[in-house]
XYZ file of C-alpha atoms in Angstrom:
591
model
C -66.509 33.084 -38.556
C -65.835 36.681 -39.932
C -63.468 36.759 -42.778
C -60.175 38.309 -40.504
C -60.024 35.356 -38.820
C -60.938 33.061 -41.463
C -57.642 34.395 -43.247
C -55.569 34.236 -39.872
C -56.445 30.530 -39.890
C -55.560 29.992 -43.279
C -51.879 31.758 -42.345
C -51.231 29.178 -39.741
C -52.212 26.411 -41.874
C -49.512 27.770 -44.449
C -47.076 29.113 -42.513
C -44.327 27.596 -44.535
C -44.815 28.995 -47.871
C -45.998 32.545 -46.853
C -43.991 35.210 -46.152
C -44.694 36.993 -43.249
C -46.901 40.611 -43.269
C -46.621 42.960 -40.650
C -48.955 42.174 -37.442
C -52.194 44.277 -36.659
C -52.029 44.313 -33.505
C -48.154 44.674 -32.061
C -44.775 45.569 -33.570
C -42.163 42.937 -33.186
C -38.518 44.343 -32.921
C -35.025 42.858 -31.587
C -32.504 44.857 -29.673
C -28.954 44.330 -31.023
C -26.306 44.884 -28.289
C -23.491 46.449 -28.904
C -21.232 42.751 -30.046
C -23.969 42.506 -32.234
C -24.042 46.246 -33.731
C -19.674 45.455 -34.539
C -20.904 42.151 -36.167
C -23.566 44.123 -37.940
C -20.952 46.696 -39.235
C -20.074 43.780 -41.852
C -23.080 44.327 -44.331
C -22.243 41.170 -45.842
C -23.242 40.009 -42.321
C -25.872 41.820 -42.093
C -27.260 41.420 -44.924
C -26.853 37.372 -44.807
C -28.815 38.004 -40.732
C -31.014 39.546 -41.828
C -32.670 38.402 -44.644
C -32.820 35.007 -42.647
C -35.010 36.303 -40.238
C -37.541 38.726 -42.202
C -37.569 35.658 -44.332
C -39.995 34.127 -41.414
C -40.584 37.072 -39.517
C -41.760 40.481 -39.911
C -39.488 43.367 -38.083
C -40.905 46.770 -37.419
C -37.803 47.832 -35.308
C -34.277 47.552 -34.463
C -33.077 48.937 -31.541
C -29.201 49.308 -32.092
C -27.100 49.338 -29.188
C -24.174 52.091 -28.822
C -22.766 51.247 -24.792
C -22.035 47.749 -22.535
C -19.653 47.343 -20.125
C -17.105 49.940 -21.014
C -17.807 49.165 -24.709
C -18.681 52.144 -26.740
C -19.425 51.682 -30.536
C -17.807 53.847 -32.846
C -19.971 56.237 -34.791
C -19.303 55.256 -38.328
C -20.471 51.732 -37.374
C -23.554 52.409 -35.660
C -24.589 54.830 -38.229
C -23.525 52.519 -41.088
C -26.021 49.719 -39.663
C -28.529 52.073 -38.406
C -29.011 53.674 -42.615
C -29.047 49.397 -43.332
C -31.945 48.775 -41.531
C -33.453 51.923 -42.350
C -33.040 51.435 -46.049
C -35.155 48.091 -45.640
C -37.531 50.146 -44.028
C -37.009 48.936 -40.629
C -37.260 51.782 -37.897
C -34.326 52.240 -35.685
C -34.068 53.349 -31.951
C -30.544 53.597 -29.930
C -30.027 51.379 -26.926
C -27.837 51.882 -23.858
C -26.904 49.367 -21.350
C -24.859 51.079 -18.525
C -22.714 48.593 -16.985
C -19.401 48.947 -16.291
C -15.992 46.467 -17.092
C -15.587 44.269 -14.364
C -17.501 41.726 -12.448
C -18.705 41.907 -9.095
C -18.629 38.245 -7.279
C -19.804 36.661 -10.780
C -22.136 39.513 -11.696
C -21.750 41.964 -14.117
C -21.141 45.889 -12.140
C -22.949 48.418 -12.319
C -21.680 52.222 -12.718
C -21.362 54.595 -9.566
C -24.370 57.387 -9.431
C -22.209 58.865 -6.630
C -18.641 59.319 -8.247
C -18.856 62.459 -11.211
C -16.418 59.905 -12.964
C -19.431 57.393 -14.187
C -21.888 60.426 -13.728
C -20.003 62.211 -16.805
C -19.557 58.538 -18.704
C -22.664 57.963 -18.903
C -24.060 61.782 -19.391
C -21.757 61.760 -22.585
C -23.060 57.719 -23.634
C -26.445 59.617 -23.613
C -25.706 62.584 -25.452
C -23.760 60.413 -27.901
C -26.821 58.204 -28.878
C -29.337 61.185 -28.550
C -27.840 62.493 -31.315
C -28.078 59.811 -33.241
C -31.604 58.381 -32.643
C -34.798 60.067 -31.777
C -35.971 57.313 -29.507
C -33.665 55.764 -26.753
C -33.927 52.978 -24.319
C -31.843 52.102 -21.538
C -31.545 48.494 -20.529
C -32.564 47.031 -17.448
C -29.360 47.694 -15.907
C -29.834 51.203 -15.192
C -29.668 50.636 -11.333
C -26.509 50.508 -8.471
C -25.602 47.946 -6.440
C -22.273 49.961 -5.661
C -21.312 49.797 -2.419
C -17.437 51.867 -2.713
C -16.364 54.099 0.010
C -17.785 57.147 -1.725
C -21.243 55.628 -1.792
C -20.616 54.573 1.893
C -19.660 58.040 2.943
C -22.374 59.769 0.888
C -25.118 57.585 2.258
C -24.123 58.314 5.807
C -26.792 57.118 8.118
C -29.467 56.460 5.307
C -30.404 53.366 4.352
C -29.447 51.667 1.057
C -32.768 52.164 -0.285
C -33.499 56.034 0.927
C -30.028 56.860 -0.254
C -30.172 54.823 -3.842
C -33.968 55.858 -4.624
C -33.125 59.665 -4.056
C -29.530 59.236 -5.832
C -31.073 58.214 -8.871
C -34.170 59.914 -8.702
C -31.529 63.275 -8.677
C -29.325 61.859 -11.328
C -32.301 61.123 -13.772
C -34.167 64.422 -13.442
C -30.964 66.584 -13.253
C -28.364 65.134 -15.452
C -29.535 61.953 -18.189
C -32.330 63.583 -19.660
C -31.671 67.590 -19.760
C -28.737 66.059 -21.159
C -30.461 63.984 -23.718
C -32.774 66.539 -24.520
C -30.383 69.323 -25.216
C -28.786 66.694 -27.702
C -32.056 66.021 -29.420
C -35.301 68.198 -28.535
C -37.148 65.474 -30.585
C -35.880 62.532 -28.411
C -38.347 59.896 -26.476
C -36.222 58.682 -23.528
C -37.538 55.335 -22.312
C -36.227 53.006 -19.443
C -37.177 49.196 -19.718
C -37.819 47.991 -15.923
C -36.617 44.432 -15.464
C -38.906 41.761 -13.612
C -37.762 41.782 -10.570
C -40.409 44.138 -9.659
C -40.479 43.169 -5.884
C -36.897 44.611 -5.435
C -36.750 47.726 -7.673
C -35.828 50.007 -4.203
C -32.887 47.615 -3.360
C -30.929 49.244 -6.176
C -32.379 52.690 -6.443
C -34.444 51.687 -9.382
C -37.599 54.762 -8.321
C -40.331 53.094 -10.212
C -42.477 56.236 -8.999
C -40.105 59.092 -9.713
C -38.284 57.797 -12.537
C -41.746 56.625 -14.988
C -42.316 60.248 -14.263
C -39.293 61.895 -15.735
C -39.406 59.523 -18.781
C -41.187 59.577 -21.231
C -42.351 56.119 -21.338
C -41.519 52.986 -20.246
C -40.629 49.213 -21.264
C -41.103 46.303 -19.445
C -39.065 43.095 -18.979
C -41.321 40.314 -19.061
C -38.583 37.198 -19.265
C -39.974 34.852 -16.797
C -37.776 31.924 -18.049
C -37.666 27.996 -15.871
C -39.479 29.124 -12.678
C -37.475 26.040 -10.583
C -33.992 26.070 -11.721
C -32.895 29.729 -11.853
C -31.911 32.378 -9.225
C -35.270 34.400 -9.232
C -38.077 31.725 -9.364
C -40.193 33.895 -11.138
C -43.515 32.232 -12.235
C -44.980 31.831 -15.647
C -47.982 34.263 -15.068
C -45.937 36.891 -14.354
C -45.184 37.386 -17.987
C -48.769 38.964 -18.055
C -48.826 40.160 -14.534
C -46.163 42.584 -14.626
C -47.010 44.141 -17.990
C -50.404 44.524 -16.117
C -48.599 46.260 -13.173
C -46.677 48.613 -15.215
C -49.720 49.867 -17.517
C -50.814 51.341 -14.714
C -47.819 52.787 -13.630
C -47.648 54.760 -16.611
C -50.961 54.240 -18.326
C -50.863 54.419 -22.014
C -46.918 54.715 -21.868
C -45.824 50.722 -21.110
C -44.656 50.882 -25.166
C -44.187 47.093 -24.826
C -42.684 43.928 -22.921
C -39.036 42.136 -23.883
C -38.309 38.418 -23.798
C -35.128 36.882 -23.655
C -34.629 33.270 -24.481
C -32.589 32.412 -22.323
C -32.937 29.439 -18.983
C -35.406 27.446 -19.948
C -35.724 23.613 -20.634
C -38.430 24.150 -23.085
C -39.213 26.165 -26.324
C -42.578 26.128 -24.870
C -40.793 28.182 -22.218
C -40.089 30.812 -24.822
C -43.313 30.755 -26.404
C -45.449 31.311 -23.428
C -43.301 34.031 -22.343
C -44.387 35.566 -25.598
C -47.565 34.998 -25.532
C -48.402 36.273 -22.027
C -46.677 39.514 -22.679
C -49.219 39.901 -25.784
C -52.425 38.735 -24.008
C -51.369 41.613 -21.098
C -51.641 43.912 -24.453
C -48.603 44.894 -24.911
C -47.794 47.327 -28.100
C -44.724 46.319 -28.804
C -42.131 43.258 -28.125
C -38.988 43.089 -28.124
C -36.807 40.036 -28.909
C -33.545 39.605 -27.463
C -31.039 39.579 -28.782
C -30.083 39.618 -32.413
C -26.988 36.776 -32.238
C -29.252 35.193 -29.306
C -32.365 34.278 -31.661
C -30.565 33.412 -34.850
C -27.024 32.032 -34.761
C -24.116 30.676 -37.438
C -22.468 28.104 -37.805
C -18.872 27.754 -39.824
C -19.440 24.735 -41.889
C -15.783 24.772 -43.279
C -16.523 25.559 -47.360
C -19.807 27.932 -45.967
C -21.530 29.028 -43.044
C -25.302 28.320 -42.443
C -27.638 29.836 -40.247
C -28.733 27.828 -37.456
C -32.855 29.127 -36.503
C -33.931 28.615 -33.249
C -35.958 31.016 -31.620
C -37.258 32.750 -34.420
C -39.943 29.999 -36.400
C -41.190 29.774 -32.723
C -42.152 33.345 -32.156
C -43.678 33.584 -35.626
C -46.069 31.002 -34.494
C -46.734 32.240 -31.560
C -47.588 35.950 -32.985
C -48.953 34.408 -35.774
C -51.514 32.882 -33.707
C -51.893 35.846 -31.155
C -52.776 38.316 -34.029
C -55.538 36.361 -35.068
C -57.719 37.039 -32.097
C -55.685 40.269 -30.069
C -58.000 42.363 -31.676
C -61.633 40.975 -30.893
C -60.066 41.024 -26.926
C -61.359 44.037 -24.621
C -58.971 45.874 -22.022
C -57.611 43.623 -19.231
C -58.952 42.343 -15.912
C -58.838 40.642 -12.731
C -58.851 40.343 -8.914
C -57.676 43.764 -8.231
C -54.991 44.006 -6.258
C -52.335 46.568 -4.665
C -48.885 47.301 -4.397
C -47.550 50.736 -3.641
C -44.212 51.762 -4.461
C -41.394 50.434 -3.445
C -42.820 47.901 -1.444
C -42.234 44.406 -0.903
C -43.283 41.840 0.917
C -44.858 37.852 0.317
C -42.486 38.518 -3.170
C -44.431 37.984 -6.469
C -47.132 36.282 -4.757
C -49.412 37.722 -7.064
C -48.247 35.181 -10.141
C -48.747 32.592 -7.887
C -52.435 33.043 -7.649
C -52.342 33.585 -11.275
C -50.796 30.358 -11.524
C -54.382 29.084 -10.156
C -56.242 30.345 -11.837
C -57.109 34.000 -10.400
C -57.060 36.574 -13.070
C -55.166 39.460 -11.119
C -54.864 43.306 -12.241
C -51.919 44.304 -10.104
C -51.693 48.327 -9.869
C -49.515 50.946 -6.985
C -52.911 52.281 -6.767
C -55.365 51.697 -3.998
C -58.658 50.360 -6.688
C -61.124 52.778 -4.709
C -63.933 51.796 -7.405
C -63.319 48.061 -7.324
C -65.944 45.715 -5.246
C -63.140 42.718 -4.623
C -59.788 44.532 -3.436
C -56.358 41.760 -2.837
C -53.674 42.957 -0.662
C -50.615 40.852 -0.090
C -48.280 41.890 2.759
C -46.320 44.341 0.277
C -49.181 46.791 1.458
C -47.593 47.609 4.478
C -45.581 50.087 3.357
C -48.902 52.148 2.787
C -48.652 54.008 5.821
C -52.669 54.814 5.351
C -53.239 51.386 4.634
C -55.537 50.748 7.623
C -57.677 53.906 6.750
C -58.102 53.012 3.130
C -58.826 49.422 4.466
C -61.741 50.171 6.287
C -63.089 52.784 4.195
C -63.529 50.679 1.358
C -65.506 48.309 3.900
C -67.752 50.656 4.994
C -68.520 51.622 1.187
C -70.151 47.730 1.357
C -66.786 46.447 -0.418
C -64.839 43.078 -0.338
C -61.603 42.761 1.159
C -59.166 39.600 0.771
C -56.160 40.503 2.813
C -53.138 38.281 3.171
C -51.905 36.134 6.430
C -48.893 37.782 5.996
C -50.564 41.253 5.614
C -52.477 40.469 8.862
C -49.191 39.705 10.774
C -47.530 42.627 9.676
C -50.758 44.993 10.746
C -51.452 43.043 13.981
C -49.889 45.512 16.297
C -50.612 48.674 13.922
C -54.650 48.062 14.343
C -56.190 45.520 12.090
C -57.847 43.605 14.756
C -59.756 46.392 14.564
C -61.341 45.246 11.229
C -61.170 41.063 11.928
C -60.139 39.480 15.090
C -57.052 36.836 14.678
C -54.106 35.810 15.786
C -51.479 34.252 13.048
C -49.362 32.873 14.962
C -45.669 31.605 14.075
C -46.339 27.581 14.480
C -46.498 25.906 11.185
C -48.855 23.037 10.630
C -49.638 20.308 7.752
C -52.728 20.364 6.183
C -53.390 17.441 3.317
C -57.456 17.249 3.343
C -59.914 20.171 2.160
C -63.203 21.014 2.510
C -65.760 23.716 2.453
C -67.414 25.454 5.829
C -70.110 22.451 6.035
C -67.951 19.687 5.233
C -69.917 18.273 2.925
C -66.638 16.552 0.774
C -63.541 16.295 1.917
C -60.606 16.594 -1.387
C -57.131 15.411 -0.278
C -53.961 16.961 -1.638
C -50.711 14.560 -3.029
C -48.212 15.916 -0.280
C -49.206 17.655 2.732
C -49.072 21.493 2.720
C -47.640 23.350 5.188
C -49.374 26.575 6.839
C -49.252 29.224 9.665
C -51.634 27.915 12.252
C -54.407 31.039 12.730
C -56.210 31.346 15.817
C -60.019 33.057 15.685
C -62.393 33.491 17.849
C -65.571 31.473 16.864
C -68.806 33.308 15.587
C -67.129 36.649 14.776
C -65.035 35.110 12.331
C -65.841 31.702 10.325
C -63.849 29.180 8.191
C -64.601 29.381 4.745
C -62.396 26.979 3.281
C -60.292 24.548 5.927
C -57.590 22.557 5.879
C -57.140 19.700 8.169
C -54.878 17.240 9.869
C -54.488 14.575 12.342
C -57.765 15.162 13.979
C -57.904 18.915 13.590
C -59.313 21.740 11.651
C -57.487 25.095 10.292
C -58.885 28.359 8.324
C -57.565 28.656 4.632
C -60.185 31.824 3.463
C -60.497 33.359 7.314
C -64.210 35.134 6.940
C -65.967 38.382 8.972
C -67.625 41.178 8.534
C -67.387 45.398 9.193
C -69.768 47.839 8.729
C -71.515 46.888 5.248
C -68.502 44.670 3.877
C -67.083 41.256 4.317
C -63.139 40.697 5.127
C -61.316 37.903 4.431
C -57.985 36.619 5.631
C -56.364 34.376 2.991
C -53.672 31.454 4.181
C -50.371 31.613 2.470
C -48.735 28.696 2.950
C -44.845 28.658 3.927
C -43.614 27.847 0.933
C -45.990 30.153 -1.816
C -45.898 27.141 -4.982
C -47.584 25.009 -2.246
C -50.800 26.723 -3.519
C -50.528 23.837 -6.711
C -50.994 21.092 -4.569
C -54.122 22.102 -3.385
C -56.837 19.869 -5.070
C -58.665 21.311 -8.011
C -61.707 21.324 -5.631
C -60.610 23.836 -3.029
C -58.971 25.527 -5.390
C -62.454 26.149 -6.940
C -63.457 27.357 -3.518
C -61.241 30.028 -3.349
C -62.016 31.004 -6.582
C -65.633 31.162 -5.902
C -64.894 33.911 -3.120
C -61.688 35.988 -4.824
C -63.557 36.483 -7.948
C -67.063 37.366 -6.657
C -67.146 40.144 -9.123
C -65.775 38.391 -11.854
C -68.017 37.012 -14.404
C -65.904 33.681 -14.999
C -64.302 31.564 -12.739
C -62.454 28.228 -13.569
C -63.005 24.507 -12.492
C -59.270 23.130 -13.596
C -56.149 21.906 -11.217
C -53.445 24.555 -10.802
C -51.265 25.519 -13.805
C -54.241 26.388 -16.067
C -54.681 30.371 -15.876
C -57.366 32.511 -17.001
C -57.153 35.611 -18.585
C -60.308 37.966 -18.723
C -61.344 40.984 -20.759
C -64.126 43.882 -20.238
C -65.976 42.470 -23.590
C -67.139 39.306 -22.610
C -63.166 37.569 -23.631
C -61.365 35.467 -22.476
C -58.467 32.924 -22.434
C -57.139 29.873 -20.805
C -54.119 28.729 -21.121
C -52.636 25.444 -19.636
C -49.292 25.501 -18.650
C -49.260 21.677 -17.712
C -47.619 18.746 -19.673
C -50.866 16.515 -20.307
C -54.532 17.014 -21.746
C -56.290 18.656 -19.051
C -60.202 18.805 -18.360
C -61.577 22.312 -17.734
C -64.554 23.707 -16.465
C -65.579 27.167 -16.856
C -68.058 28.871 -14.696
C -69.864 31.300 -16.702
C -72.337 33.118 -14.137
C -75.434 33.818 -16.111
C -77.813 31.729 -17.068
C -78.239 30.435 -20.491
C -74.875 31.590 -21.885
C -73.304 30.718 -24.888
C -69.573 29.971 -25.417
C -68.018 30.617 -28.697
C -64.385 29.165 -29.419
C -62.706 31.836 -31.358
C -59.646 29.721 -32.982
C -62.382 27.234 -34.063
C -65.659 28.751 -34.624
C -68.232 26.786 -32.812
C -70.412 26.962 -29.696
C -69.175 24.990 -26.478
C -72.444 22.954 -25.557
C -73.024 24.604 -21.465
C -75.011 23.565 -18.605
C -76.899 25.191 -15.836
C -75.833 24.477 -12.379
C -76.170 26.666 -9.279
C -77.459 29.410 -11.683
C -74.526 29.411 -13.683
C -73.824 27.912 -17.517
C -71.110 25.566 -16.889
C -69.187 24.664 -19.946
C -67.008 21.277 -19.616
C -64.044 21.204 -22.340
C -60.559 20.158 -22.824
C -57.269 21.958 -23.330
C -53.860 20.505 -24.625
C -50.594 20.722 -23.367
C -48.869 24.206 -23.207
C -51.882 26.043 -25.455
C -54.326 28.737 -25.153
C -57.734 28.720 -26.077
C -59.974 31.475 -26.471
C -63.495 32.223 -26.082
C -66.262 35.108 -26.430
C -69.731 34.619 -24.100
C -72.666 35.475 -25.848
C-alpha cells in the first residue's frame, strides 16, 4: 500500500478530530442563491455559517448568486459577502438564475426570449454580475417554456422546438455574452445543463449551439428517489450524464451539482456524490448554502442543525483516496445526437445492470461495440453510418425501439425483423441452447419480435406458456455481427431479469470490455483505461459479486484495503467471487 493511500485511510479512520485539507483531486464549492446571499449580508451570519461548515469541510468556491425570480441583489450586499469569502481565501464566482415572479400551473416561469422586455432584464442581470465576477454561471433555468401570444405569433408555423432552439441559440450568441463580455473582457461565461438531458429541445435549451458559444459548461447531476418524483431519473445517471457532457465539450464539463433534495435516504445524497466524482468530474457543486446547513432558534441561542454536510465529507473523503490511481472513463459506447430523444434515459437503465456505458452526440467511428437506443433516429445518416461501421468488421447492438422506428426507412436492409406492437410476458430465461432455464420474480413484459429463422438467431430468450421469444436478436452483414436488443415496455423491468441472463447480455454488450460482472441488477460497474475499476451496489443487503476478468491468471488488488482477491480460471477468464455491502463502492486495480 503506497503511503497516499495509507494516509487517506488513516483520515477516514479520524475523521472526527481532523480538520479537513483541501482535496487532490476535485474542488468542492456551494452555490448561494440569492435568499441566501441577503442572509449572508449579516457577517455575523456569515461568519457563524460558515465557520460551521469549513469546520468539517473544505470549500474552494462560492458561487454567490445576484438574480431569482424577479429578485435582484443589491450591490453593496453581494460585494460585501463576495470580499468575506474572499478574505478567507475562498474563490468567488457570480450566479444567475433567470426565472421570472410568478408561477406557471405550480411551476416556477421562465422569462420570454421573444419579448425585448425580459431580453433587456436579463442582458442588464448579466452585465450587472459580469462586472462583478470574472466567472459566471447561469442556473439550469436558462430555458422557455413560454407559450404568450408573442411567442405564438413569432413561432408561426414552426414547431416549439425549431422555433425555441433557434430563439435561444440567437439570443445567446447575439445578446448574453457580447453583453457579458463588453462588461468584463476577462469573464468565463458558463451554463450548468440540468438532467433532463432527453428533453433539452422541448425548451430551446441548444445543447449543440449553446456549449459552443460558452465557454464551458456545468452539469446537473441530481438524480434524487428514482420512484417517487416527477422525472424517474435513475441512480447511474449521476455518472452517465457527466459522461455525456465531457464529450460535448471535452475538457470544458468544469464539474457536476447535487442538490439534496427528494430522497428517502442520505445514501441517496451520497451516491449522487459519488457518481458525479467517479464520472471525473473537476469540480462539485453543493446546493445550496441554507439547503446543506440549517438553524435553528433555540429561544436564549440558535444552533446549527448539520445535515448534509458530515455526509459529503465522507463521501469525498473517501473518493480522494483512490480518484487519482483511476484512468479516463469507459464503457459500452453508445450514441445520442443532438436534440434527440427517444426510449428516454434508457442508457442509466443498462447502467443500472451492470453495463458500463460512455454516452457521447458522436457517432464512436473507432469503437468495436457501438449501442444505439431509438434516440438515434434523429440522425438522418443513421442508416449509412450503421452499416459502414459493419462492414469495417464492427459490432452493432441496436435497440427494439430503434428497429421500429427504422423499419420503413431501410434497416431490414441490415437484419430482417418485424417488432411488432403485441406485448407478451416472459418470466423464464435461457441462453440459445437451453441448457438452464433462470426464472424471474414477476413476469416481464415485451414487444413480441418476429424473425425469420437461420438469418437471424436468438441469443438470449425469454419464454412463456409454451413459447419462445428473442431478448439479444442476432445476424450478421458484411464482416460484422448486429444485434437487436429487447426493451421491455416498461424500461426498470430490465431488474427483474435474473442475475443469470443478465450475465448473458453482458457477455455480448461488453465484448470489448475487459470486465464484465456476475451480480443481480442494482450493482453497477464503472471501468477505467488503466486496468480500474469500481462496483458499487446500490441494493439494501450484502450482495455476492462475481467479476469476470478476461485474461488468464489475473490478479485483483482491492485498493481501499490492500490485498489480492484470490481468482479462478473458468472459460479462460480469472473469475474473482467477493462480496459488497449495502450502498458502497469498492475498488479494484487488475494486475
Amino acid at each position: 500500500m503506497n503511503l497516499s493511500r495509507t494516509l487517506c485511510l488513516l483520515m477516514l479512520f479520524v475523521f472526527a478530530v481532523v480538520l479537513p485539507a483541501q482535496y487532490q483531486n476535485f474542488d468542492v464549492a456551494i452555490y448561494c442563491t440569492v435568499h441566501d446571499v441577503d442572509r449572508l449580508s449579516d457577517l455575523d451570519v456569515a461568519e457563524q455559517k460558515f465557520n460551521a461548515i469549513s469546520s468539517m469541510l473544505p470549500v474552494d468556491k462560492v458561487y454567490l448568486e445576484t438574480f431569482r425570480g424577479m429578485t435582484q441583489i443589491e450591490k453593496e450586499k453581494i460585494q460585501r459577502v463576495k470580499d468575506f469569502f474572499e478574505e478567507r481565501g475562498v474563490e468567488t464566482a457570480g450566479g444567475i438564475t433567470p426565472t421570472g415572479d410568478v408561477r406557471i400551473a405550480g411551476h416556477m416561469a421562465q422569462l420570454c426570449y421573444s419579448t425585448q422586455k425580459h431580453r433587456q432584464l436579463l442582458k442588464d442581470v448579466v452585465v450587472f454580475t459580469a462586472g462583478l465576477f470574472d466567472e459566471v454561471i447561469l442556473d439550469d433555468f436558462y430555458f422557455t417554456n413560454c407559450k404568450c401570444e408573442t411567442c405564438i405569433e413569432k413561432k408561426g408555423d414552426r414547431s416549439w422546438v425549431d422555433y425555441r432552439l433557434k430563439l435561444k441559440e440567437e439570443y445567446s450568441k447575439n445578446v448574453l455574452l457580447p453583453a457579458a463580455r463588453k462588461a468584463n473582457p476577462n469573464v468565463s461565461m458558463v451554463i450548468k445543463y440540468p438532467n433532463w438531458y432527453e428533453e433539452f429541445q422541448f425548451t430551446g435549451y441548444n445543447l449543440e449551439k449553446e456549449s459552443e458559444a460558452f465557454d464551458a459548461i456545468h452539469t446537473g447531476t441530481e438524480t434524487r428517489d428514482p420512484s417517487y418524483t416527477h422525472q424517474n431519473l435513475q441512480p447511474y445517471q449521476s455518472y452517465s450524464i457527466m459522461r455525456y457532457l465531457e464529450h460535448v465539450k471535452p475538457g470544458r464539463n468544469n464539474g457536476g451539482w447535487v442538490d439534496e433534495y427528494s430522497r428517502r435516504s442520505l445514501d441517496r445524497y451520497k451516491e449522487q456524490l459519488a457518481l458525479t466524482l467517479y464520472a471525473k468530474a473537476r469540480e462539485i457543486i453543493l446546493f445550496h448554502f441554507d439547503s446543506i446547513i440549517r438553524t435553528v432558534d433555540c429561544g436564549d441561542s440558535s444552533r446549527i442543525l448539520m445535515n448534509v454536510v458530515p455526509e459529503a465529507r465522507k463521501v469525498f473523503d473517501k473518493a480522494d483516496c483512490f480518484l487519482g490511481e483511476l484512468g479516463d472513463p469507459v464503457g459500452l459506447a453508445a450514441y445520442k445526437p443532438y436534440h434527440s430523444s427517444g426510449e428516454k434515459y434508457l442508457h442509466s437503465y443498462l447502467g443500472m445492470i451492470g453495463i458500463p456505458i460512455e454516452l457521447s452526440p458522436r457517432f464512436p467511428e473507432h469503437r468495436d461495440v457501438v449501442f444505439l437506443a431509438e434516440s438515434a433516429k434523429y440522425d438522418q445518416d443513421i442508416l449509412a453510418k450503421m452499416k459502414a461501421h459493419l462492414s469495417d468488421g464492427g459490432t452493432l447492438i441496436m435497440t427494439s425501439g430503434l428497429f421500429q422506428a427504422l423499419e420503413d426507412k431501410g434497416v431490414q436492409d441490415i437484419i430482417q425483423a418485424d417488432v411488432t406492437d403485441r406485448t407478451l410476458p416472459v418470466s423464464r430465461f435461457s441462453d440459445m441452447n437451453f441448457r438452464d432455464v433462470y426464472s424471474s420474480a414477476q413476469p416481464v413484459y415485451i414487444p413480441r419480435i418476429d424473425y425469420p429463422n437461420n438469418d437471424t438467431w436468438k441469443e438470449v430468450v425469454g419464454m412463456h406458456s409454451g413459447n419462445s421469444f428473442p431478448l439479444l436478436l442476432k445476424s450478421n452483414y458484411k464482416s460484422g455481427l448486429v444485434y437487436i436488443l429487447t426493451v421491455p415496455n416498461n424500461y426498470s423491468d430490465f431488474y427483474n431479469y435474473p442475475r443469470e441472463a443478465l450475465g448473458m447480455l453482458r457477455r455480448f454488450m461488453l465484448n470489448d470490455m475487459p470486465v464484465t460482472l456476475d451480480a443481480p441488477s442494482g450493482v453497477s460497474l464503472f471501468l477505467y483505461d488503466n486496468n480500474t475499476l469500481i462496483v458499487h451496489s446500490f441494493l439494501s443487503h450484502n450482495t455476492r459479486v462475481g467479476i469476470q476478468v478476461k485474461s488468464r491468471d489475473a490478479e485483483l488488488v482491492d485498493v481501499m484495503g490492500g490485498r489480492n482477491l484470490r481468482g479462478a480460471e473458468r472459460w479462460g477468464r480469472t473469475v474473482f467471487d467477493t462480496f459488497i455491502a449495502p450502498h458502497t463502492s469498492r475498488v479494484f486495480t487488475i494486475k
